[in-house]
Amino acid sequence: MDEIQNRQHVVKQNRPERTMEGNAFSAFAITALRLAGHLTAAGDQLAKPAGQTSARWQVLAAARRGEMSVAQIARALGLARQGVQRLADVLEGEGLIAYADNPQHQRAKLVRLTAEGAARLGVIEVAQARWADGLGAAFMSTELDAARGVMARVMEMLEAEEASRG
């Protein structure tokens, strides 16, 4: 018992003090991470009837947006290019996307949604609309806009920090 108390004392002793705002931000970050996990699980459930996952759904939706390469999709989604490439290759193998020549870059093909990909994406989007409307009804739009605004500011700050590190 004494050993456990000594260990806890050392951990507490080495814990840096934070400001009240730092504590609030830390709680916000933990909540955001937990929310991300729940949203991914919900997205997987919404995409499952179309034979997809949240990650595959994101790539399909990006492919519908238009003339984007895998690298551009990865940047837009905040994901690693290699992971998006693997997903895109699987989706292409299933006939849900197609690669097209890129007039801007000889090797970086453009990702385009096929008719079958659009049909699968449509199934997911119908389910997502019902889901979003149901959850959204519990909030005022101004509440959600304010929360989104805070999250957008945090992302901008983190992106600027990453860019400054090179």
Short mmCIF file of C-alpha atoms in Angstrom, two decimals:
data_model
loop_
_atom_site.label_atom_id
_atom_site.label_comp_id
_atom_site.label_asym_id
_atom_site.label_seq_id
_atom_site.Cartn_x
_atom_site.Cartn_y
_atom_site.Cartn_z
CA MET A 1 0.00 0.00 0.00
CA ASP A 2 2.82 2.41 0.87
CA GLU A 3 4.45 1.72 -2.51
CA ILE A 4 1.26 2.68 -4.35
CA GLN A 5 0.92 5.90 -2.35
CA ASN A 6 4.56 6.75 -3.05
CA ARG A 7 4.04 6.22 -6.78
CA GLN A 8 0.90 8.37 -6.78
CA HIS A 9 2.76 11.08 -4.87
CA VAL A 10 5.56 11.08 -7.45
CA VAL A 11 3.04 11.29 -10.31
CA LYS A 12 1.19 14.17 -8.66
CA GLN A 13 4.49 15.91 -7.87
CA ASN A 14 5.61 15.75 -11.51
CA ARG A 15 2.30 16.91 -12.96
CA PRO A 16 2.68 20.43 -14.35
CA GLU A 17 0.27 23.09 -13.19
CA ARG A 18 -2.10 24.45 -15.81
CA THR A 19 -4.10 27.63 -15.91
CA MET A 20 -7.87 27.50 -15.54
CA GLU A 21 -8.08 27.96 -19.32
CA GLY A 22 -5.54 25.18 -19.84
CA ASN A 23 -7.65 22.86 -17.71
CA ALA A 24 -10.78 23.87 -19.63
CA PHE A 25 -9.02 23.28 -22.96
CA SER A 26 -7.75 19.89 -21.81
CA ALA A 27 -11.31 18.88 -20.84
CA PHE A 28 -12.54 20.18 -24.22
CA ALA A 29 -9.87 18.15 -26.07
CA ILE A 30 -10.71 14.95 -24.18
CA THR A 31 -14.41 15.46 -24.89
CA ALA A 32 -13.66 16.13 -28.59
CA LEU A 33 -11.62 12.92 -28.83
CA ARG A 34 -14.39 10.91 -27.20
CA LEU A 35 -16.94 12.52 -29.53
CA ALA A 36 -14.77 11.65 -32.55
CA GLY A 37 -14.86 8.02 -31.50
CA HIS A 38 -18.64 8.07 -31.15
CA LEU A 39 -19.06 9.84 -34.50
CA THR A 40 -16.84 7.30 -36.24
CA ALA A 41 -18.85 4.43 -34.73
CA ALA A 42 -22.12 6.10 -35.77
CA GLY A 43 -20.71 6.72 -39.26
CA ASP A 44 -19.73 3.07 -39.55
CA GLN A 45 -23.31 2.08 -38.67
CA LEU A 46 -24.76 4.54 -41.18
CA ALA A 47 -22.41 3.32 -43.93
CA LYS A 48 -22.78 -0.39 -43.18
CA PRO A 49 -26.00 -0.99 -45.22
CA ALA A 50 -24.12 0.31 -48.28
CA GLY A 51 -21.21 -2.04 -47.54
CA GLN A 52 -18.94 0.82 -46.47
CA THR A 53 -17.17 2.28 -43.41
CA SER A 54 -16.81 5.87 -42.25
CA ALA A 55 -13.37 6.11 -43.84
CA ARG A 56 -14.55 4.76 -47.19
CA TRP A 57 -17.59 7.05 -47.02
CA GLN A 58 -15.31 10.08 -46.61
CA VAL A 59 -13.29 9.12 -49.70
CA LEU A 60 -16.45 8.52 -51.74
CA ALA A 61 -17.82 11.93 -50.71
CA ALA A 62 -14.51 13.61 -51.60
CA ALA A 63 -14.48 11.85 -54.99
CA ARG A 64 -17.92 13.28 -55.71
CA ARG A 65 -16.61 16.82 -55.09
CA GLY A 66 -14.64 16.68 -58.27
CA GLU A 67 -11.19 16.90 -59.64
CA MET A 68 -9.04 15.86 -56.66
CA SER A 69 -6.02 13.60 -56.43
CA VAL A 70 -5.50 11.17 -53.56
CA ALA A 71 -3.05 13.61 -51.97
CA GLN A 72 -5.59 16.45 -52.20
CA ILE A 73 -8.30 14.25 -50.68
CA ALA A 74 -5.97 13.28 -47.85
CA ARG A 75 -5.18 16.94 -47.11
CA ALA A 76 -8.87 17.89 -47.21
CA LEU A 77 -9.74 15.10 -44.79
CA GLY A 78 -6.71 15.59 -42.57
CA LEU A 79 -5.56 12.02 -43.17
CA ALA A 80 -2.32 10.38 -44.26
CA ARG A 81 -1.96 10.10 -48.03
CA GLN A 82 -0.92 6.44 -47.78
CA GLY A 83 -4.10 5.52 -45.90
CA VAL A 84 -6.29 7.34 -48.41
CA GLN A 85 -4.39 5.66 -51.26
CA ARG A 86 -5.13 2.22 -49.79
CA LEU A 87 -8.83 3.07 -49.41
CA ALA A 88 -9.00 4.53 -52.92
CA ASP A 89 -7.38 1.43 -54.40
CA VAL A 90 -9.95 -0.80 -52.68
CA LEU A 91 -12.83 1.44 -53.80
CA GLU A 92 -11.45 1.42 -57.34
CA GLY A 93 -11.21 -2.37 -57.23
CA GLU A 94 -14.88 -2.52 -56.26
CA GLY A 95 -15.86 -0.17 -59.10
CA LEU A 96 -16.96 2.66 -56.77
CA ILE A 97 -14.35 5.16 -57.95
CA ALA A 98 -12.20 5.42 -61.05
CA TYR A 99 -8.81 7.01 -61.62
CA ALA A 100 -8.53 9.57 -64.43
CA ASP A 101 -5.60 11.35 -66.01
CA ASN A 102 -4.61 14.57 -64.32
CA PRO A 103 -3.66 17.37 -66.72
CA GLN A 104 -1.80 19.10 -63.85
CA HIS A 105 0.33 16.11 -62.83
CA GLN A 106 1.43 13.11 -64.88
CA ARG A 107 1.57 10.58 -62.01
CA ALA A 108 -1.09 11.86 -59.57
CA LYS A 109 -4.33 10.55 -61.01
CA LEU A 110 -7.66 12.22 -60.27
CA VAL A 111 -10.28 10.31 -58.27
CA ARG A 112 -13.78 10.22 -59.75
CA LEU A 113 -16.96 8.70 -58.40
CA THR A 114 -18.57 6.03 -60.58
CA ALA A 115 -22.32 5.56 -60.96
CA GLU A 116 -22.21 2.62 -58.52
CA GLY A 117 -20.18 4.73 -56.08
CA ALA A 118 -22.76 7.53 -56.34
CA ALA A 119 -25.57 5.04 -55.68
CA ARG A 120 -23.83 3.69 -52.54
CA LEU A 121 -23.06 7.22 -51.36
CA GLY A 122 -26.73 8.12 -51.86
CA VAL A 123 -27.85 5.28 -49.57
CA ILE A 124 -25.50 6.53 -46.86
CA GLU A 125 -26.56 10.16 -47.25
CA VAL A 126 -30.26 9.35 -46.88
CA ALA A 127 -29.54 7.54 -43.60
CA GLN A 128 -27.20 10.33 -42.45
CA ALA A 129 -29.83 13.01 -43.10
CA ARG A 130 -32.36 11.23 -40.86
CA TRP A 131 -29.69 10.69 -38.18
CA ALA A 132 -28.46 14.32 -38.29
CA ASP A 133 -32.02 15.69 -38.20
CA GLY A 134 -32.82 13.54 -35.16
CA LEU A 135 -29.74 14.60 -33.19
CA GLY A 136 -29.88 18.18 -34.42
CA ALA A 137 -33.42 18.57 -33.07
CA ALA A 138 -32.00 18.45 -29.52
CA PHE A 139 -30.06 21.71 -30.10
CA MET A 140 -30.58 25.21 -31.35
CA SER A 141 -28.70 25.88 -34.57
CA THR A 142 -26.89 28.77 -32.85
CA GLU A 143 -25.50 26.34 -30.24
CA LEU A 144 -24.15 24.03 -32.91
CA ASP A 145 -22.75 26.95 -34.92
CA ALA A 146 -20.92 28.25 -31.83
CA ALA A 147 -19.47 24.79 -31.05
CA ARG A 148 -18.39 24.36 -34.67
CA GLY A 149 -16.80 27.82 -34.57
CA VAL A 150 -14.68 26.91 -31.54
CA MET A 151 -13.61 23.65 -33.14
CA ALA A 152 -12.72 25.45 -36.39
CA ARG A 153 -10.57 27.98 -34.49
CA VAL A 154 -8.74 25.18 -32.66
CA MET A 155 -8.09 23.38 -35.96
CA GLU A 156 -6.77 26.59 -37.54
CA MET A 157 -4.41 27.12 -34.60
CA LEU A 158 -3.17 23.53 -34.72
CA GLU A 159 -2.71 23.66 -38.50
CA ALA A 160 -0.74 26.91 -38.19
CA GLU A 161 1.43 25.32 -35.49
CA GLU A 162 2.08 22.27 -37.69
CA ALA A 163 2.94 24.50 -40.66
CA SER A 164 5.40 26.53 -38.59
CA ARG A 165 7.22 23.34 -37.59
CA GLY A 166 7.73 22.55 -41.27
#
